[in-house]
Amino acid sequence: MSIKLEHVSYVYMPGTPYEKEALKDVSLEIDKGEFVAVIGHTGSGKSTLVQNLNGLLHPLKGTASLDGTDLSGKTQEAKQARGRIGMVFQYPEHQLFAETVYEDVAFGPRNLGLDNDEMDARVKEAMKFVGLDFETYAHRSPFSLSGGQMRRVAIAGVVAMNPDYLILDEPSAGLDPGSRRAVFAEIMALYKKRGIAIIMVTHSMEDAAKYAKRLLVINKGQIILDGRPGEIFLKEKNRLLEVGMDVPEVYKLADALRAKGLRLPHEITDAKL
Ligand code: ADP
């Protein structure tokens, strides 16, 4: 099972003076079971890339497909394929809208034609998964919760859809260290316990090194590096600096890795760094 981009180009506002080619001939395959981090300078094309990966944007040239089904299609099959790729946008708590946590989590699965019992079970399971006690929170307003709890509600809404792939855009942006750890613990559990493939856009090279098994570095609409995060930070330091990645962070990671010999990225912890 895999999401595949083949020679994908994407252009915003084609044919106008503001035309912007945001992806240039990108080919990429992501298998179910991978944990991929996407890093790159602001404006490099990360957001355009992930929206092409989940069928929200359609390539101008080339194709995006899931197991051979074109994600830009209008058929029922294409719709189902898009439904298997969940997306948590940046600051997802801004998209909460329902009167209760229950209704917010249930919003996505409602389109799946589940009956009430199945729906209840989905919502309960998803809330449990993100560590929100059902009895305590289900009937509260999402707006009465803390920032970290609201983000968990938003993640629960996507988990309730049972996706095979989950794309997260800056999942820890704006959270305090405690909430960051909690959100990453949930993401790791989705990856390890549920086998959901994770594709995570992040500004933090440290988070990329710590959690991901594969790193994509985007620059000017192209994937310029694709490999294990530890190896990229060690061997491609100069290339990362060239394309404007944060200098102290690159050095810190490269030095920490070198001091330990080449370690698997997910073995590095905050404490060790
Ligand atoms: P990133 O997520 O890495 O910050 P984006 O994918 O958002 O990058 O943007 C890639 C390029 O496309 C940038 O030059 C950006 O200005 C441009 N762009 C993004 N969204 C739009 C849009 N809706 N209309 C026009 N240009 C856009």
mmCIF file of C-alpha atoms in Angstrom, residues 3-158:
data_model
loop_
_atom_site.group_PDB
_atom_site.id
_atom_site.type_symbol
_atom_site.label_atom_id
_atom_site.label_comp_id
_atom_site.label_asym_id
_atom_site.label_seq_id
_atom_site.Cartn_x
_atom_site.Cartn_y
_atom_site.Cartn_z
ATOM 1 C CA ILE A 3 0.829 6.961 -1.923
ATOM 2 C CA LYS A 4 2.659 7.800 -5.114
ATOM 3 C CA LEU A 5 3.463 11.114 -6.763
ATOM 4 C CA GLU A 6 4.706 10.781 -10.328
ATOM 5 C CA HIS A 7 6.270 13.833 -11.960
ATOM 6 C CA VAL A 8 3.942 16.155 -10.069
ATOM 7 C CA SER A 9 4.020 19.874 -10.794
ATOM 8 C CA TYR A 10 1.706 22.325 -9.099
ATOM 9 C CA VAL A 11 1.177 25.945 -10.087
ATOM 10 C CA TYR A 12 -0.802 28.566 -8.146
ATOM 11 C CA MET A 13 -2.716 31.109 -10.204
ATOM 12 C CA PRO A 14 -1.575 29.770 -13.585
ATOM 13 C CA GLY A 15 -1.749 32.165 -16.482
ATOM 14 C CA THR A 16 -1.703 35.285 -14.285
ATOM 15 C CA PRO A 17 1.165 37.630 -13.455
ATOM 16 C CA TYR A 18 1.161 36.013 -9.989
ATOM 17 C CA GLU A 19 1.741 32.532 -11.368
ATOM 18 C CA LYS A 20 3.871 30.509 -8.956
ATOM 19 C CA GLU A 21 5.242 27.039 -9.605
ATOM 20 C CA ALA A 22 5.191 25.583 -6.089
ATOM 21 C CA LEU A 23 6.109 21.974 -6.991
ATOM 22 C CA LYS A 24 8.423 21.043 -9.841
ATOM 23 C CA ASP A 25 8.406 17.528 -11.224
ATOM 24 C CA VAL A 26 8.226 15.779 -7.860
ATOM 25 C CA SER A 27 8.235 11.975 -7.778
ATOM 26 C CA LEU A 28 7.808 10.247 -4.437
ATOM 27 C CA GLU A 29 6.446 7.054 -2.926
ATOM 28 C CA ILE A 30 5.380 6.720 0.713
ATOM 29 C CA ASP A 31 4.476 3.259 1.994
ATOM 30 C CA LYS A 32 2.004 2.403 4.690
ATOM 31 C CA GLY A 33 4.034 2.031 7.868
ATOM 32 C CA GLU A 34 6.452 4.902 7.244
ATOM 33 C CA PHE A 35 7.061 7.902 9.500
ATOM 34 C CA VAL A 36 8.170 10.739 7.263
ATOM 35 C CA ALA A 37 9.121 14.260 8.293
ATOM 36 C CA VAL A 38 9.052 17.087 5.750
ATOM 37 C CA ILE A 39 11.273 20.077 6.370
ATOM 38 C CA GLY A 40 12.185 23.122 4.321
ATOM 39 C CA HIS A 41 12.292 26.867 4.415
ATOM 40 C CA THR A 42 9.034 28.846 4.562
ATOM 41 C CA GLY A 43 7.643 28.987 1.024
ATOM 42 C CA SER A 44 9.626 25.938 -0.143
ATOM 43 C CA GLY A 45 6.451 24.001 -0.998
ATOM 44 C CA LYS A 46 5.849 21.750 2.036
ATOM 45 C CA SER A 47 2.216 22.617 2.392
ATOM 46 C CA THR A 48 1.587 22.298 -1.352
ATOM 47 C CA LEU A 49 3.317 18.910 -1.306
ATOM 48 C CA VAL A 50 1.220 17.444 1.507
ATOM 49 C CA GLN A 51 -2.004 18.773 0.011
ATOM 50 C CA ASN A 52 -1.132 16.997 -3.232
ATOM 51 C CA LEU A 53 -0.452 13.854 -1.189
ATOM 52 C CA ASN A 54 -3.948 13.827 0.262
ATOM 53 C CA GLY A 55 -5.880 14.868 -2.824
ATOM 54 C CA LEU A 56 -6.856 18.301 -1.540
ATOM 55 C CA LEU A 57 -4.893 19.922 -4.377
ATOM 56 C CA HIS A 58 -4.673 18.294 -7.786
ATOM 57 C CA PRO A 59 -1.417 18.272 -9.751
ATOM 58 C CA LEU A 60 -1.270 20.450 -12.835
ATOM 59 C CA LYS A 61 1.057 17.879 -14.387
ATOM 60 C CA GLY A 62 1.749 14.315 -13.284
ATOM 61 C CA THR A 63 -0.362 12.144 -10.989
ATOM 62 C CA ALA A 64 -0.981 11.551 -7.296
ATOM 63 C CA SER A 65 -2.389 8.137 -6.486
ATOM 64 C CA LEU A 66 -3.109 5.751 -3.629
ATOM 65 C CA ASP A 67 -2.629 2.114 -4.615
ATOM 66 C CA GLY A 68 -3.173 3.043 -8.225
ATOM 67 C CA THR A 69 -6.317 5.136 -7.639
ATOM 68 C CA ASP A 70 -5.889 8.685 -8.905
ATOM 69 C CA LEU A 71 -6.500 10.982 -5.913
ATOM 70 C CA SER A 72 -7.857 13.773 -8.084
ATOM 71 C CA GLY A 73 -10.619 11.616 -9.559
ATOM 72 C CA LYS A 74 -14.336 12.181 -9.071
ATOM 73 C CA THR A 75 -15.302 8.523 -8.746
ATOM 74 C CA GLN A 76 -16.491 6.873 -5.531
ATOM 75 C CA GLU A 77 -13.232 4.941 -5.481
ATOM 76 C CA ALA A 78 -11.210 8.184 -5.572
ATOM 77 C CA LYS A 79 -13.340 9.634 -2.774
ATOM 78 C CA GLN A 80 -12.751 6.533 -0.665
ATOM 79 C CA ALA A 81 -9.017 6.708 -1.353
ATOM 80 C CA ARG A 82 -8.923 10.349 -0.194
ATOM 81 C CA GLY A 83 -10.817 9.286 2.944
ATOM 82 C CA ARG A 84 -7.972 6.953 3.867
ATOM 83 C CA ILE A 85 -5.555 9.868 4.119
ATOM 84 C CA GLY A 86 -6.334 12.028 7.160
ATOM 85 C CA MET A 87 -5.025 15.549 7.550
ATOM 86 C CA VAL A 88 -4.524 17.600 10.691
ATOM 87 C CA PHE A 89 -3.917 21.194 9.668
ATOM 88 C CA GLN A 90 -1.785 23.700 11.503
ATOM 89 C CA TYR A 91 -3.554 24.968 14.628
ATOM 90 C CA PRO A 92 -6.393 22.489 14.127
ATOM 91 C CA GLU A 93 -8.095 23.757 17.269
ATOM 92 C CA HIS A 94 -9.103 26.817 15.217
ATOM 93 C CA GLN A 95 -11.322 24.515 13.196
ATOM 94 C CA LEU A 96 -13.303 23.182 16.139
ATOM 95 C CA PHE A 97 -16.824 24.455 15.869
ATOM 96 C CA ALA A 98 -19.365 22.102 17.475
ATOM 97 C CA GLU A 99 -21.139 22.667 20.770
ATOM 98 C CA THR A 100 -19.657 19.580 22.345
ATOM 99 C CA VAL A 101 -16.442 17.620 22.106
ATOM 100 C CA TYR A 102 -18.542 14.603 21.086
ATOM 101 C CA GLU A 103 -20.035 16.391 18.091
ATOM 102 C CA ASP A 104 -16.670 17.676 16.975
ATOM 103 C CA VAL A 105 -15.057 14.239 17.047
ATOM 104 C CA ALA A 106 -18.122 12.718 15.358
ATOM 105 C CA PHE A 107 -18.205 15.220 12.497
ATOM 106 C CA GLY A 108 -15.972 13.289 10.075
ATOM 107 C CA PRO A 109 -17.315 9.783 10.723
ATOM 108 C CA ARG A 110 -20.904 11.053 10.264
ATOM 109 C CA ASN A 111 -20.247 11.016 6.518
ATOM 110 C CA LEU A 112 -19.298 7.345 6.658
ATOM 111 C CA GLY A 113 -22.877 6.170 7.149
ATOM 112 C CA LEU A 114 -22.341 4.631 10.602
ATOM 113 C CA ASP A 115 -25.292 3.958 12.899
ATOM 114 C CA ASN A 116 -25.488 5.584 16.347
ATOM 115 C CA ASP A 117 -23.882 2.695 18.218
ATOM 116 C CA GLU A 118 -20.999 2.475 15.786
ATOM 117 C CA MET A 119 -20.600 6.232 15.984
ATOM 118 C CA ASP A 120 -20.548 6.141 19.792
ATOM 119 C CA ALA A 121 -17.915 3.432 19.722
ATOM 120 C CA ARG A 122 -15.749 5.389 17.272
ATOM 121 C CA VAL A 123 -15.928 8.592 19.301
ATOM 122 C CA LYS A 124 -15.223 6.806 22.589
ATOM 123 C CA GLU A 125 -12.270 4.974 21.145
ATOM 124 C CA ALA A 126 -10.808 8.076 19.509
ATOM 125 C CA MET A 127 -11.177 10.121 22.701
ATOM 126 C CA LYS A 128 -9.605 7.364 24.743
ATOM 127 C CA PHE A 129 -6.796 7.188 22.260
ATOM 128 C CA VAL A 130 -5.889 10.847 22.698
ATOM 129 C CA GLY A 131 -6.240 10.599 26.483
ATOM 130 C CA LEU A 132 -9.496 12.504 26.958
ATOM 131 C CA ASP A 133 -11.838 10.805 29.410
ATOM 132 C CA PHE A 134 -15.203 10.352 27.698
ATOM 133 C CA GLU A 135 -17.400 10.967 30.757
ATOM 134 C CA THR A 136 -15.478 14.104 31.699
ATOM 135 C CA TYR A 137 -15.131 15.747 28.311
ATOM 136 C CA ALA A 138 -17.608 14.402 25.754
ATOM 137 C CA HIS A 139 -20.372 16.831 26.623
ATOM 138 C CA ARG A 140 -18.257 19.855 27.359
ATOM 139 C CA SER A 141 -17.747 22.679 24.911
ATOM 140 C CA PRO A 142 -14.407 22.263 23.114
ATOM 141 C CA PHE A 143 -13.858 25.968 23.748
ATOM 142 C CA SER A 144 -13.743 25.416 27.508
ATOM 143 C CA LEU A 145 -10.604 23.267 27.148
ATOM 144 C CA SER A 146 -6.896 24.133 27.269
ATOM 145 C CA GLY A 147 -4.947 24.601 24.023
ATOM 146 C CA GLY A 148 -3.356 21.153 24.303
ATOM 147 C CA GLN A 149 -6.718 19.501 25.010
ATOM 148 C CA MET A 150 -8.339 21.275 22.057
ATOM 149 C CA ARG A 151 -5.614 19.979 19.789
ATOM 150 C CA ARG A 152 -6.285 16.477 21.085
ATOM 151 C CA VAL A 153 -9.961 16.864 20.231
ATOM 152 C CA ALA A 154 -8.965 17.859 16.695
ATOM 153 C CA ILE A 155 -6.645 14.847 16.394
ATOM 154 C CA ALA A 156 -9.371 12.575 17.806
ATOM 155 C CA GLY A 157 -11.662 13.777 15.003
ATOM 156 C CA VAL A 158 -9.201 12.487 12.416
#
